[in-house]
Structure formats: structure tokens, C-alpha cells
Amino acid sequence: MQSVILTCVVALAAIVVVQGDTPGNCMYEDIRGTWTFKIGKGGNNNTLDCSNFQGPYVEQYEITLKYYANVSDTKGNEGFWTLIYNQGFEVVIDKRKFFAFSKFVGRKSYCSETLPGWAHNIDGTNWACYVGQKSKGEKKIRYSSKGKTSREFITPEFQENFVSAINSVQNSWTARTYDEFNYKTWASLMQKTGGPVADKSGLAKAQPTTPELEDLVSDLPANFDWRNVKGQNYVSPVRDQEACGSCYAFASMGMAEARVRIQTKLSQKPIYSPQDVLECSEYAQGCGGGFSYLVAGKYAQDFGIVEEKCNPYKGRDVPTCTTDPSCERVRAKDYSYIGGFYGNCSEPAMRRAIYDRGPVAVGFEVQSDFFFYSEGIYQGTGINFNPFVVTDHAVVIVGWGEDSDGKKFWNVKNSWGADWGDHGYFKIARGNDQQGIESCACESTLIVG
Ligand SMILES: *[C@@H]1O[C@H](CO)[C@@H](O)[C@H](O)[C@H]1NC(C)=O
Ligand SMILES: *[C@@H]1O[C@H](CO)[C@@H](O)[C@H](O)[C@H]1NC(C)=O
Ligand SMILES: *[C@@H]1O[C@H](CO)[C@@H](O)[C@H](O)[C@H]1NC(C)=O
């Protein structure tokens, strides 16, 4: 399997793969343009394995990906497309869905080609493999960064000094030392959150708040949290991803769990299986990382997710899918990036989505000070261990608020266990795209019986 950015591995497994993951890295402008999809024979179900697809092709399908999210084909059909972070793109047109990762070999991304991907009709009953090739427009090659990081051990003395430095420069949040970080390497802490942020300049930013966007949320309260809506808690317990880069799977399952509680008015409180995603999803890279859009959304729609008991968490990759085949799979009815496509997220649109439909999965960038968060409203202090490369992480926003000074924040559920941070949660500054947290949020709604 290929690897992507959000590795988020926990401490223990440090030594094996420090920076082994080599994600694709393609930007909006590299992808926008005219493509030919070379499609193989259809008529398959979702067990179709496309990983080594090289033809034969039975159809050549030309489409043009346009601003911002429109797509057209040569037969006059119109549809929708979105970039998926910097990893690939999804196209929905003429009653079919196409998804493929951008092609990469090692750290080199060929942004005018895709790896073999999956095409299927909207109801998911007729599958084929395809590869995409950009036929017009610039053919961009990019390199993903190989984040340098230190194998130096974190000592108790270092933690004391680092934490007191953080606490002396600001009073928005407090840091504390963590015994479990002692004698771990920085490399291992970095894996706890994710791989390096590829090329920050090319990634989407939050859309600025406009009067139209403000209108969207004029009726919403100043403080809202799904852990306490009229005395009811709609959020499932905090979990621990352990020694595996599965933050995206935990964020996806956490969003799904809360949304089922909301939809069923707490009559159903399922816990879903991140291990099923690690073992069974071709849309993610197991403990090597993945993206919530492709898991909570696309995997949940195309294949469905299962309850924890069907494949209990092991926190490591297993080469085959060991999920109990007799388990019922729960499907996503719909899924999207907030704002409709990657690049159109904004703080008001996130609040609207959270309030109307439930918690959302977000990606954000982790700096080294974040590990030591204890309580308060996190914002980057600029005090960073050097060399520490900013990494990506996936978490779930469950609400928002304002403190007595009018300082705005999000309430966020992490997957580092209930002993980390504020009972497993943190607050992060809201309204200024702090660490990119307002730039990449997605949501998905399950079909529950
Ligand atoms: C899916 O397709 C495979 C291969 O063609 C076939 O063996 C299997 O029975 C099919 N499964 C279902 C549920 O139709
Ligand atoms: C994009 O699609 C929407 C709806 O499908 C349509 O209303 C809009 O005019 C299209 N925009 C462009 C630039 O083609
Ligand atoms: C971007 O998102 C806003 C609010 O979520 C929405 O009103 C707008 O139509 C979106 N833009 C496009 C081009 O779809």
C-alpha cells in the first residue's frame, strides 16, 4: 500500500519508521484542467482490486475539472469535483463517482497522473478500475518534504524547561510535563501526530469570514458543545490510538459515533471499529495514515463501517481484513468537505455544520509545544523544539465557545487517551485558522436503522 501524510503514530514504535512514509503532494492548480480517464471493464462489485490495474481499457472518458468544483465532460454532462487535501481527487459526474490518489513514486509526485483508482455508479453496484492522465495543462512534478527530526531523547529536565518556557510567554493555555514522554525521541512524538506538512504554501487556507457567512450563523449561541446539550452528552468516550498512525480513523469513527447518537436521540450508542479501517480500507494506509474525508465519507459510503466488536482495536497493521464478515456494515448517506469542496472551509460554515448535524472531523498542524498541552485555549507559542517539522493530525470538533474575555475557541476531542490534555480534550483558538484548523474539515452522515 502507498502511504500518505497523516501518520500520527504514537511513541513506542518510533524506531521502525521515522520518516518512511512518502506521501503524494499535488495542489489544486496541478490538478485543475482536462483529464482522460482510461477505464477498465465494469460490472464488478466493491471487492474489485484495482491496486495493480494496467488495463485493458474499455472506455476513454474525457473530463475538464474547472473552478471551483465544477466538472464537465464532452457529452455535455456537468458534475462536481474536489481535491482531497494534496493526495488525490474525487469526481462525480454522469451518475458515476471516480476517486484515485495522485501518482507518486518515492517522494516524487507526478501530478498529471493518478495511481489506479476506483470508478463506480452512484449506488455503488457497478465497479471498474481506471487511471487518469492529464491531457491538457501543465504537467507538474513535486517532491514531498522529508521532515528532518531529532532522535534525541526527551529527558525530564528538558520537559521541565520546555514547559516552563511555554508557560512563561503566554497565559492563554498551560503546558505540563508528561511522564510517558520521558526517554522517548522527538521522532516518536512526531509520529504520534503525523507526517510532515507537505508544502504549506500550496495547501488550502480557511475562507475569510464575510457578511454572507456571518448571516449563516447569526442564530447560533455563543457557546455550544455536544457533550452537554440540555444536559445530554452526545459524544462517545475518548480513545487512545496507541502506537499507530490511525488518528484519521479515530477522528472518522468519533464523528460517526456522535452523529448516530444525535440522529437516534441517544437510543443507539455504537462504538465503531478503527481497526476495520486499518485492515480493510484501500482508501487509507493503515497505521501509515489516511484522511477523514476518505474514511468517514467515502469508505463509509462505498463499503460501510462496523462496530468495534467486529474487529477490536489492535493498534497495528494486519495484512488481511480480519473483520467478522457476519457483521452488518453501516453506510454513509452523504459526505462532504465543509463548504462543499476542499478549499472552501470557513469558521462560520463549520459552526453551522456542527450545530445542525453534529461534530466534524478536522485536520490541523501540530507544533512541538502542543504535546505538552494541559488546559486553556491553545495557540502556537512559537516555542518549538528544533528540529521539529510541523505535522498533520486529525481530531473531532465537538463544540465552541467564548471565555470571559471574549476569546473564542473550539472544543476538540483528541485520540491520545483520556489522561492527555483536559480529559482527552483541548481548546484551540477559533476564528483565525489557528494551525490550519479551519481549513480542512469534513462531515459525513450515516444511515442508521
Ligand atoms: C463480488 O464479485 C466477486 C468477483 O466477481 C464474486 O466472487 C463475489 O461473489 C461477488 N460478491 C457479491 C456479494 O456479489
Ligand atoms: C457550477 O455548477 C453549478 C451547479 O451545478 C452551476 O449553478 C454553476 O453555474 C456552475 N458554475 C460554472 C462556473 O460553471
Ligand atoms: C463556499 O461555502 C459557502 C458556505 O459554506 C457557500 O455558501 C458557497 O456557495 C461555497 N462556494 C462555492 C463556490 O460553492
Short mmCIF file of C-alpha atoms and ligand atoms in Angstrom, two decimals:
data_model
loop_
_atom_site.label_atom_id
_atom_site.label_comp_id
_atom_site.label_asym_id
_atom_site.label_seq_id
_atom_site.Cartn_x
_atom_site.Cartn_y
_atom_site.Cartn_z
CA MET A 1 0.00 0.00 0.00
CA GLN A 2 1.05 3.57 -0.60
CA SER A 3 1.46 5.99 2.24
CA VAL A 4 0.06 9.38 2.95
CA ILE A 5 0.58 12.21 5.33
CA LEU A 6 -1.41 11.73 8.47
CA THR A 7 0.68 9.11 10.17
CA CYS A 8 0.08 10.14 13.79
CA VAL A 9 1.91 7.18 15.27
CA VAL A 10 2.42 7.04 18.99
CA ALA A 11 5.71 6.93 20.75
CA LEU A 12 6.57 3.26 21.12
CA ALA A 13 7.00 2.27 17.51
CA ALA A 14 9.42 5.12 16.94
CA ILE A 15 12.39 3.31 15.61
CA VAL A 16 10.89 1.37 12.79
CA VAL A 17 9.63 4.11 10.52
CA VAL A 18 10.76 7.57 11.42
CA GLN A 19 10.00 9.21 8.11
CA GLY A 20 9.30 6.20 5.96
CA ASP A 21 6.04 7.48 4.63
CA THR A 22 6.28 9.22 1.31
CA PRO A 23 3.02 10.92 0.51
CA GLY A 24 1.80 12.27 -2.75
CA ASN A 25 1.78 16.04 -2.86
CA CYS A 26 -0.32 17.74 -5.54
CA MET A 27 -2.01 21.12 -5.38
CA TYR A 28 -5.26 22.48 -6.78
CA GLU A 29 -3.64 24.14 -9.80
CA ASP A 30 -1.70 20.98 -10.65
CA ILE A 31 -4.93 19.02 -10.89
CA ARG A 32 -7.36 21.51 -12.42
CA GLY A 33 -7.64 21.01 -16.20
CA THR A 34 -8.59 18.38 -18.74
CA TRP A 35 -8.10 14.71 -17.96
CA THR A 36 -8.63 11.42 -19.73
CA PHE A 37 -9.79 8.56 -17.54
CA LYS A 38 -8.91 5.20 -19.02
CA ILE A 39 -11.49 2.84 -17.58
CA GLY A 40 -11.42 -0.95 -17.36
CA LYS A 41 -14.27 -3.41 -17.68
CA GLY A 42 -17.28 -2.69 -15.45
CA GLY A 43 -19.84 -4.99 -13.92
CA ASN A 44 -17.86 -5.70 -10.76
CA ASN A 45 -18.82 -5.30 -7.13
CA ASN A 46 -16.85 -3.49 -4.43
CA THR A 47 -14.49 -6.42 -3.89
CA LEU A 48 -12.73 -5.35 -7.11
CA ASP A 49 -8.98 -4.98 -6.53
CA CYS A 50 -7.63 -2.06 -8.54
CA SER A 51 -4.20 -1.85 -6.93
CA ASN A 52 -2.29 -3.30 -9.90
CA PHE A 53 -4.67 -2.24 -12.65
CA GLN A 54 -2.92 -1.63 -16.00
CA GLY A 55 -5.78 -2.18 -18.43
CA PRO A 56 -7.24 -3.45 -20.63
CA TYR A 57 -9.27 -0.28 -21.07
CA VAL A 58 -12.76 -0.40 -22.47
CA GLU A 59 -13.51 3.32 -22.33
CA GLN A 60 -11.65 6.62 -22.57
CA TYR A 61 -13.56 9.34 -20.76
CA GLU A 62 -12.53 12.98 -21.11
CA ILE A 63 -13.48 15.50 -18.45
CA THR A 64 -12.47 19.03 -17.55
CA LEU A 65 -12.03 19.99 -13.91
CA LYS A 66 -12.93 23.66 -13.56
CA TYR A 67 -13.12 26.43 -10.95
CA TYR A 68 -14.02 25.87 -8.22
CA ALA A 69 -15.58 22.50 -8.11
CA ASN A 70 -17.42 22.08 -11.42
CA VAL A 71 -16.59 19.44 -13.95
CA SER A 72 -17.90 18.80 -17.43
CA ASP A 73 -17.45 16.02 -19.97
CA THR A 74 -17.52 16.07 -23.77
CA LYS A 75 -21.14 14.85 -23.81
CA GLY A 76 -22.32 17.99 -22.01
CA ASN A 77 -22.76 16.47 -18.55
CA GLU A 78 -21.95 18.67 -15.58
CA GLY A 79 -20.76 17.48 -12.20
CA PHE A 80 -18.69 18.12 -9.13
CA TRP A 81 -15.08 17.52 -8.10
CA THR A 82 -12.92 18.10 -5.08
CA LEU A 83 -9.27 17.82 -4.32
CA ILE A 84 -8.64 15.65 -1.25
CA TYR A 85 -6.01 17.60 0.65
CA ASN A 86 -2.90 17.14 -1.52
CA GLN A 87 -3.48 13.43 -2.05
CA GLY A 88 -5.83 12.93 -4.96
CA PHE A 89 -9.26 13.94 -6.19
CA GLU A 90 -12.83 12.74 -6.43
CA VAL A 91 -15.14 13.41 -9.38
CA VAL A 92 -18.91 12.89 -9.50
CA ILE A 93 -20.39 13.16 -12.99
CA ASP A 94 -22.88 11.37 -15.26
CA LYS A 95 -24.12 9.15 -12.40
CA ARG A 96 -20.61 7.87 -11.65
CA LYS A 97 -18.03 8.54 -8.95
CA PHE A 98 -14.31 8.41 -9.58
CA PHE A 99 -11.56 8.51 -6.98
CA ALA A 100 -7.82 7.98 -7.29
CA PHE A 101 -4.71 9.09 -5.45
CA SER A 102 -2.28 11.23 -7.41
CA LYS A 103 0.61 9.18 -8.68
CA PHE A 104 3.79 9.18 -6.66
CA VAL A 105 6.94 7.15 -6.60
CA GLY A 106 9.05 7.61 -3.52
CA ARG A 107 8.94 11.30 -2.70
CA LYS A 108 8.26 12.34 -6.29
CA SER A 109 4.65 13.14 -7.22
CA TYR A 110 3.51 13.06 -10.84
CA CYS A 111 0.54 15.36 -10.52
CA SER A 112 -0.71 14.88 -14.07
CA GLU A 113 -1.25 11.17 -13.49
CA THR A 114 -3.17 9.12 -10.98
CA LEU A 115 -2.48 5.77 -9.39
CA PRO A 116 -5.10 3.17 -10.33
CA GLY A 117 -8.40 4.30 -8.86
CA TRP A 118 -12.00 3.20 -8.47
CA ALA A 119 -14.98 4.16 -10.63
CA HIS A 120 -18.48 3.14 -9.72
CA ASN A 121 -22.04 4.20 -10.32
CA ILE A 122 -23.70 6.37 -7.68
CA ASP A 123 -25.42 3.49 -5.89
CA GLY A 124 -22.13 1.57 -5.72
CA THR A 125 -23.35 -1.51 -7.58
CA ASN A 126 -21.16 -1.41 -10.69
CA TRP A 127 -17.41 -1.02 -10.23
CA ALA A 128 -14.46 -0.62 -12.57
CA CYS A 129 -10.80 0.38 -12.22
CA TYR A 130 -9.34 3.39 -14.01
CA VAL A 131 -6.26 5.53 -14.33
CA GLY A 132 -6.28 9.25 -15.02
CA GLN A 133 -3.93 11.20 -17.19
CA LYS A 134 -4.00 14.93 -17.61
CA SER A 135 -4.32 15.67 -21.30
CA LYS A 136 -4.09 19.45 -21.28
CA GLY A 137 -2.48 21.91 -18.92
CA GLU A 138 0.80 21.96 -17.08
CA LYS A 139 2.29 18.63 -16.03
CA LYS A 140 3.60 19.27 -12.58
CA ILE A 141 6.11 17.19 -10.68
CA ARG A 142 6.51 17.88 -6.97
CA TYR A 143 8.58 16.49 -4.20
CA SER A 144 7.20 15.89 -0.75
CA SER A 145 9.33 17.03 2.13
CA LYS A 146 11.21 14.54 4.15
CA GLY A 147 10.82 16.16 7.53
CA LYS A 148 14.04 16.20 9.48
CA THR A 149 13.53 15.33 13.05
CA SER A 150 15.59 14.51 16.03
CA ARG A 151 16.27 11.14 17.57
CA GLU A 152 17.34 12.96 20.69
CA PHE A 153 15.68 11.65 23.84
CA ILE A 154 13.26 13.78 25.80
CA THR A 155 14.56 13.99 29.35
CA PRO A 156 12.63 15.04 32.47
CA GLU A 157 14.88 18.13 32.68
CA PHE A 158 14.12 19.06 29.10
CA GLN A 159 10.37 18.72 29.72
CA GLU A 160 10.58 20.93 32.83
CA ASN A 161 12.43 23.65 30.92
CA PHE A 162 10.28 23.45 27.82
CA VAL A 163 7.04 23.53 29.80
CA SER A 164 8.13 26.47 31.92
CA ALA A 165 9.22 28.35 28.81
CA ILE A 166 5.78 27.81 27.26
CA ASN A 167 4.03 28.87 30.45
CA SER A 168 6.17 31.99 30.87
CA VAL A 169 5.48 33.56 27.47
CA GLN A 170 1.68 33.50 27.43
CA ASN A 171 -1.31 32.87 29.65
CA SER A 172 -3.85 31.60 27.15
CA TRP A 173 -3.07 27.96 27.95
CA THR A 174 -0.91 25.98 30.28
CA ALA A 175 1.52 23.21 29.49
CA ARG A 176 2.51 20.31 31.73
CA THR A 177 5.07 17.54 31.62
CA TYR A 178 4.04 14.01 30.68
CA ASP A 179 5.83 11.10 32.33
CA GLU A 180 5.16 8.88 29.35
CA PHE A 181 7.21 11.17 27.08
CA ASN A 182 10.36 10.67 29.13
CA TYR A 183 13.15 8.92 27.22
CA LYS A 184 11.09 8.86 24.05
CA THR A 185 12.62 10.52 20.99
CA TRP A 186 11.27 13.62 19.31
CA ALA A 187 10.89 11.49 16.23
CA SER A 188 8.48 9.26 18.10
CA LEU A 189 6.44 12.17 19.43
CA MET A 190 6.20 13.50 15.93
CA GLN A 191 4.81 10.18 14.78
CA LYS A 192 2.17 10.43 17.43
CA THR A 193 0.65 13.24 15.43
CA GLY A 194 1.57 12.69 11.85
CA GLY A 195 3.94 13.10 8.99
CA PRO A 196 5.36 16.43 7.91
CA VAL A 197 3.05 19.03 6.42
CA ALA A 198 3.91 18.78 2.76
CA ASP A 199 4.18 22.23 1.27
CA LYS A 200 2.24 24.63 3.39
CA SER A 201 2.19 27.38 0.80
CA GLY A 202 0.09 25.27 -1.55
CA LEU A 203 -2.44 23.93 0.95
CA ALA A 204 -5.90 25.43 1.33
CA LYS A 205 -6.50 28.15 3.90
CA ALA A 206 -9.75 28.94 5.67
CA GLN A 207 -12.02 31.27 3.72
CA PRO A 208 -12.21 34.70 5.35
CA THR A 209 -15.44 35.46 7.16
CA THR A 210 -17.77 37.62 5.07
CA PRO A 211 -21.13 39.19 5.97
CA GLU A 212 -22.83 36.37 3.99
CA LEU A 213 -21.02 33.75 6.04
CA GLU A 214 -21.85 35.63 9.27
CA ASP A 215 -25.52 35.51 8.25
CA LEU A 216 -25.28 31.72 8.20
CA VAL A 217 -24.64 31.63 11.93
CA SER A 218 -26.47 34.67 13.29
CA ASP A 219 -28.91 32.43 15.18
CA LEU A 220 -26.26 30.25 16.87
CA PRO A 221 -25.39 30.50 20.57
CA ALA A 222 -22.02 31.87 21.75
CA ASN A 223 -21.29 28.58 23.48
CA PHE A 224 -22.28 25.17 22.23
CA ASP A 225 -20.95 21.69 22.97
CA TRP A 226 -22.35 18.28 22.01
CA ARG A 227 -21.08 16.93 25.35
CA ASN A 228 -23.78 18.93 27.04
CA VAL A 229 -26.89 19.82 25.08
CA LYS A 230 -29.69 20.35 27.58
CA GLY A 231 -27.84 18.06 29.99
CA GLN A 232 -27.30 15.24 27.45
CA ASN A 233 -23.92 14.03 26.20
CA TYR A 234 -23.89 13.01 22.54
CA VAL A 235 -20.14 12.39 22.27
CA SER A 236 -18.61 8.90 22.64
CA PRO A 237 -15.72 8.34 25.08
CA VAL A 238 -12.14 9.43 24.28
CA ARG A 239 -9.97 6.61 22.95
CA ASP A 240 -6.23 6.05 22.51
CA GLN A 241 -4.76 5.33 19.10
CA GLU A 242 -1.61 3.92 20.72
CA ALA A 243 1.39 3.03 18.57
CA CYS A 244 -0.25 3.52 15.18
CA GLY A 245 -0.89 6.42 12.82
CA SER A 246 -4.63 5.96 12.98
CA CYS A 247 -5.76 9.44 14.07
CA TYR A 248 -7.80 9.78 10.87
CA ALA A 249 -9.66 6.54 11.64
CA PHE A 250 -10.36 7.61 15.22
CA ALA A 251 -11.50 11.06 14.10
CA SER A 252 -13.78 9.46 11.50
CA MET A 253 -15.28 6.93 13.91
CA GLY A 254 -15.62 9.61 16.62
CA MET A 255 -17.60 11.83 14.28
CA ALA A 256 -19.78 8.89 13.18
CA GLU A 257 -20.42 7.77 16.77
CA ALA A 258 -21.57 11.21 17.83
CA ARG A 259 -23.73 11.70 14.77
CA VAL A 260 -25.51 8.39 15.32
CA ARG A 261 -26.19 9.38 18.94
CA ILE A 262 -27.64 12.66 17.68
CA GLN A 263 -29.71 11.11 14.88
CA THR A 264 -31.15 8.44 17.14
CA LYS A 265 -31.67 10.76 20.13
CA LEU A 266 -29.27 8.59 22.15
CA SER A 267 -31.21 5.38 21.57
CA GLN A 268 -28.13 3.99 19.77
CA LYS A 269 -24.61 4.47 21.14
CA PRO A 270 -22.37 2.43 18.86
CA ILE A 271 -18.59 2.41 19.06
CA TYR A 272 -17.15 1.86 15.59
CA SER A 273 -14.00 -0.01 14.65
CA PRO A 274 -10.91 1.95 13.56
CA GLN A 275 -9.13 -1.41 13.17
CA ASP A 276 -11.53 -2.36 10.36
CA VAL A 277 -10.42 0.78 8.55
CA LEU A 278 -6.74 -0.01 9.11
CA GLU A 279 -7.08 -3.56 7.81
CA CYS A 280 -9.79 -3.37 5.22
CA SER A 281 -9.78 0.07 3.55
CA GLU A 282 -7.93 0.69 0.31
CA TYR A 283 -8.74 4.37 0.71
CA ALA A 284 -6.29 4.71 3.60
CA GLN A 285 -2.87 3.41 4.51
CA GLY A 286 -3.44 1.65 7.81
CA CYS A 287 -1.05 2.78 10.53
CA GLY A 288 0.76 4.72 7.77
CA GLY A 289 -2.02 7.33 7.72
CA GLY A 290 -5.10 8.48 5.89
CA PHE A 291 -7.74 11.19 5.58
CA SER A 292 -11.09 11.51 7.29
CA TYR A 293 -12.87 12.51 4.05
CA LEU A 294 -11.89 9.19 2.52
CA VAL A 295 -12.76 7.15 5.62
CA ALA A 296 -15.75 8.74 7.37
CA GLY A 297 -17.07 9.67 3.96
CA LYS A 298 -16.02 7.57 1.03
CA TYR A 299 -15.12 4.29 2.75
CA ALA A 300 -18.24 4.51 4.90
CA GLN A 301 -20.38 5.04 1.81
CA ASP A 302 -18.75 2.51 -0.52
CA PHE A 303 -18.03 -0.26 1.98
CA GLY A 304 -19.55 0.72 5.31
CA ILE A 305 -18.09 0.75 8.81
CA VAL A 306 -18.60 -1.83 11.55
CA GLU A 307 -18.88 -1.84 15.31
CA GLU A 308 -15.80 -2.25 17.49
CA LYS A 309 -16.67 -5.82 18.47
CA CYS A 310 -16.45 -6.89 14.81
CA ASN A 311 -12.74 -6.04 14.78
CA PRO A 312 -11.42 -4.84 18.15
CA TYR A 313 -8.57 -2.35 18.12
CA LYS A 314 -5.06 -3.81 17.87
CA GLY A 315 -3.17 -0.60 17.12
CA ARG A 316 -1.07 -2.18 14.40
CA ASP A 317 -1.33 -3.16 10.76
CA VAL A 318 -2.55 -6.63 9.91
CA PRO A 319 -2.04 -7.76 6.31
CA THR A 320 -5.54 -9.13 5.80
CA CYS A 321 -9.00 -7.92 6.65
CA THR A 322 -10.00 -9.90 9.74
CA THR A 323 -13.31 -8.16 10.38
CA ASP A 324 -16.09 -10.62 11.22
CA PRO A 325 -17.86 -10.99 7.84
CA SER A 326 -21.20 -11.59 9.53
CA CYS A 327 -21.19 -8.04 10.93
CA GLU A 328 -23.57 -5.56 9.44
CA ARG A 329 -21.88 -2.62 7.73
CA VAL A 330 -23.28 0.84 8.37
CA ARG A 331 -23.16 3.14 5.36
CA ALA A 332 -22.73 6.87 4.95
CA LYS A 333 -25.69 8.53 3.29
CA ASP A 334 -23.62 11.52 2.28
CA TYR A 335 -20.30 13.18 2.99
CA SER A 336 -18.54 16.37 2.03
CA TYR A 337 -15.93 18.88 2.88
CA ILE A 338 -17.45 21.77 4.73
CA GLY A 339 -18.17 24.46 2.17
CA GLY A 340 -18.71 21.76 -0.44
CA PHE A 341 -15.12 21.09 -1.55
CA TYR A 342 -11.59 21.19 -0.19
CA GLY A 343 -10.55 24.85 -0.11
CA ASN A 344 -13.93 26.35 0.83
CA CYS A 345 -13.96 25.73 4.58
CA SER A 346 -14.61 28.60 6.98
CA GLU A 347 -15.24 29.16 10.66
CA PRO A 348 -18.94 30.07 10.27
CA ALA A 349 -19.64 27.14 7.92
CA MET A 350 -18.03 24.80 10.46
CA ARG A 351 -20.21 26.11 13.29
CA ARG A 352 -23.31 25.76 11.11
CA ALA A 353 -22.44 22.14 10.26
CA ILE A 354 -21.62 21.22 13.87
CA TYR A 355 -24.81 22.75 15.21
CA ASP A 356 -27.10 21.34 12.52
CA ARG A 357 -25.63 17.86 12.09
CA GLY A 358 -23.03 17.11 14.76
CA PRO A 359 -19.27 17.00 15.40
CA VAL A 360 -16.91 17.32 12.42
CA ALA A 361 -13.53 15.76 11.67
CA VAL A 362 -10.73 18.26 11.07
CA GLY A 363 -7.09 18.23 10.16
CA PHE A 364 -4.66 20.67 11.78
CA GLU A 365 -0.95 21.24 12.13
CA VAL A 366 0.87 20.20 15.24
CA GLN A 367 3.85 22.15 16.55
CA SER A 368 6.06 20.70 19.26
CA ASP A 369 4.54 22.82 22.07
CA PHE A 370 1.14 21.16 21.50
CA PHE A 371 2.18 17.80 23.00
CA PHE A 372 2.50 19.43 26.42
CA TYR A 373 -0.98 20.98 26.41
CA SER A 374 -2.75 20.79 29.75
CA GLU A 375 -5.66 23.23 29.68
CA GLY A 376 -6.76 26.61 28.37
CA ILE A 377 -7.06 27.90 24.81
CA TYR A 378 -4.20 26.55 22.72
CA GLN A 379 -2.45 28.80 20.26
CA GLY A 380 1.05 28.26 18.92
CA THR A 381 3.64 29.93 21.19
CA GLY A 382 6.41 29.85 18.63
CA ILE A 383 8.49 27.97 21.18
CA ASN A 384 9.44 24.92 19.24
CA PHE A 385 12.00 22.25 19.62
CA ASN A 386 14.44 22.48 16.73
CA PRO A 387 14.49 20.46 14.51
CA PHE A 388 10.80 19.71 14.67
CA VAL A 389 8.82 19.71 11.47
CA VAL A 390 5.19 20.77 11.66
CA THR A 391 2.97 17.70 11.27
CA ASP A 392 -0.65 16.95 10.41
CA HIS A 393 -3.13 15.45 12.82
CA ALA A 394 -6.85 14.58 12.66
CA VAL A 395 -9.29 15.23 15.52
CA VAL A 396 -13.01 15.91 16.11
CA ILE A 397 -14.50 19.32 16.91
CA VAL A 398 -17.48 18.86 19.24
CA GLY A 399 -18.34 22.48 20.01
CA TRP A 400 -17.21 26.04 20.50
CA GLY A 401 -17.29 28.86 23.00
CA GLU A 402 -16.01 32.19 24.22
CA ASP A 403 -14.26 32.81 27.53
CA SER A 404 -14.98 35.70 29.90
CA ASP A 405 -12.56 37.92 27.94
CA GLY A 406 -14.41 37.20 24.73
CA LYS A 407 -11.64 34.94 23.49
CA LYS A 408 -13.10 32.41 21.06
CA PHE A 409 -12.24 28.72 20.95
CA TRP A 410 -13.18 25.30 19.60
CA ASN A 411 -13.69 22.29 21.87
CA VAL A 412 -11.80 19.39 20.35
CA LYS A 413 -11.64 15.66 21.06
CA ASN A 414 -8.20 14.09 20.62
CA SER A 415 -7.32 10.37 20.43
CA TRP A 416 -4.38 10.22 22.82
CA GLY A 417 -6.34 8.74 25.74
CA ALA A 418 -8.32 10.43 28.49
CA ASP A 419 -5.17 11.24 30.51
CA TRP A 420 -3.81 13.61 27.89
CA GLY A 421 -4.75 17.31 27.93
CA ASP A 422 -8.07 18.23 29.51
CA HIS A 423 -9.60 14.73 29.95
CA GLY A 424 -8.52 13.89 26.42
CA TYR A 425 -9.82 17.19 25.00
CA PHE A 426 -8.29 20.55 24.16
CA LYS A 427 -9.46 24.05 23.36
CA ILE A 428 -7.87 25.85 20.43
CA ALA A 429 -8.27 29.48 19.36
CA ARG A 430 -11.16 29.98 16.93
CA GLY A 431 -11.61 32.47 14.11
CA ASN A 432 -8.00 32.84 12.99
CA ASP A 433 -7.41 29.47 11.31
CA GLN A 434 -5.11 28.52 14.18
CA GLN A 435 -2.72 25.82 12.91
CA GLY A 436 -4.96 25.44 9.86
CA ILE A 437 -7.85 24.02 11.89
CA GLU A 438 -10.43 25.98 9.88
CA SER A 439 -9.01 24.97 6.50
CA CYS A 440 -9.79 21.27 6.28
CA ALA A 441 -12.94 19.99 7.95
CA CYS A 442 -15.31 17.36 6.65
CA GLU A 443 -18.53 15.73 7.71
CA SER A 444 -20.41 12.57 6.95
CA THR A 445 -23.82 11.27 7.91
CA LEU A 446 -24.52 7.58 8.40
CA ILE A 447 -27.65 5.71 7.55
CA VAL A 448 -28.81 4.22 10.82
CA GLY A 449 -31.79 1.95 11.26
C1 LIG B 1 -18.33 -9.88 -5.91
O1 LIG B 1 -17.57 -10.20 -7.04
C2 LIG B 1 -16.74 -11.35 -6.84
C3 LIG B 1 -15.83 -11.48 -8.05
O2 LIG B 1 -16.53 -11.32 -9.23
C4 LIG B 1 -17.60 -12.57 -6.60
O3 LIG B 1 -16.80 -13.70 -6.38
C5 LIG B 1 -18.47 -12.32 -5.38
O4 LIG B 1 -19.36 -13.38 -5.21
C6 LIG B 1 -19.24 -11.03 -5.53
N1 LIG B 1 -19.90 -10.72 -4.26
C7 LIG B 1 -21.18 -10.37 -4.18
C8 LIG B 1 -21.70 -10.06 -2.83
O5 LIG B 1 -21.88 -10.30 -5.16
C1 LIG B 2 -21.18 25.15 -11.41
O1 LIG B 2 -22.28 24.27 -11.18
C2 LIG B 2 -23.39 24.88 -10.58
C3 LIG B 2 -24.45 23.83 -10.25
O2 LIG B 2 -24.14 22.58 -10.74
C4 LIG B 2 -23.94 25.94 -11.52
O3 LIG B 2 -25.04 26.60 -10.90
C5 LIG B 2 -22.83 26.94 -11.79
O4 LIG B 2 -23.29 27.87 -12.75
C6 LIG B 2 -21.60 26.27 -12.34
N1 LIG B 2 -20.52 27.22 -12.47
C7 LIG B 2 -19.74 27.30 -13.53
C8 LIG B 2 -18.65 28.32 -13.48
O5 LIG B 2 -19.85 26.57 -14.49
C1 LIG B 3 -18.44 28.02 -0.21
O1 LIG B 3 -19.08 27.79 1.03
C2 LIG B 3 -20.14 28.70 1.31
C3 LIG B 3 -20.67 28.50 2.71
O2 LIG B 3 -20.44 27.26 3.24
C4 LIG B 3 -21.24 28.53 0.28
O3 LIG B 3 -22.29 29.43 0.52
C5 LIG B 3 -20.65 28.77 -1.11
O4 LIG B 3 -21.62 28.51 -2.08
C6 LIG B 3 -19.46 27.87 -1.35
N1 LIG B 3 -18.81 28.24 -2.60
C7 LIG B 3 -18.93 27.55 -3.71
C8 LIG B 3 -18.20 28.07 -4.91
O5 LIG B 3 -19.57 26.51 -3.77
#
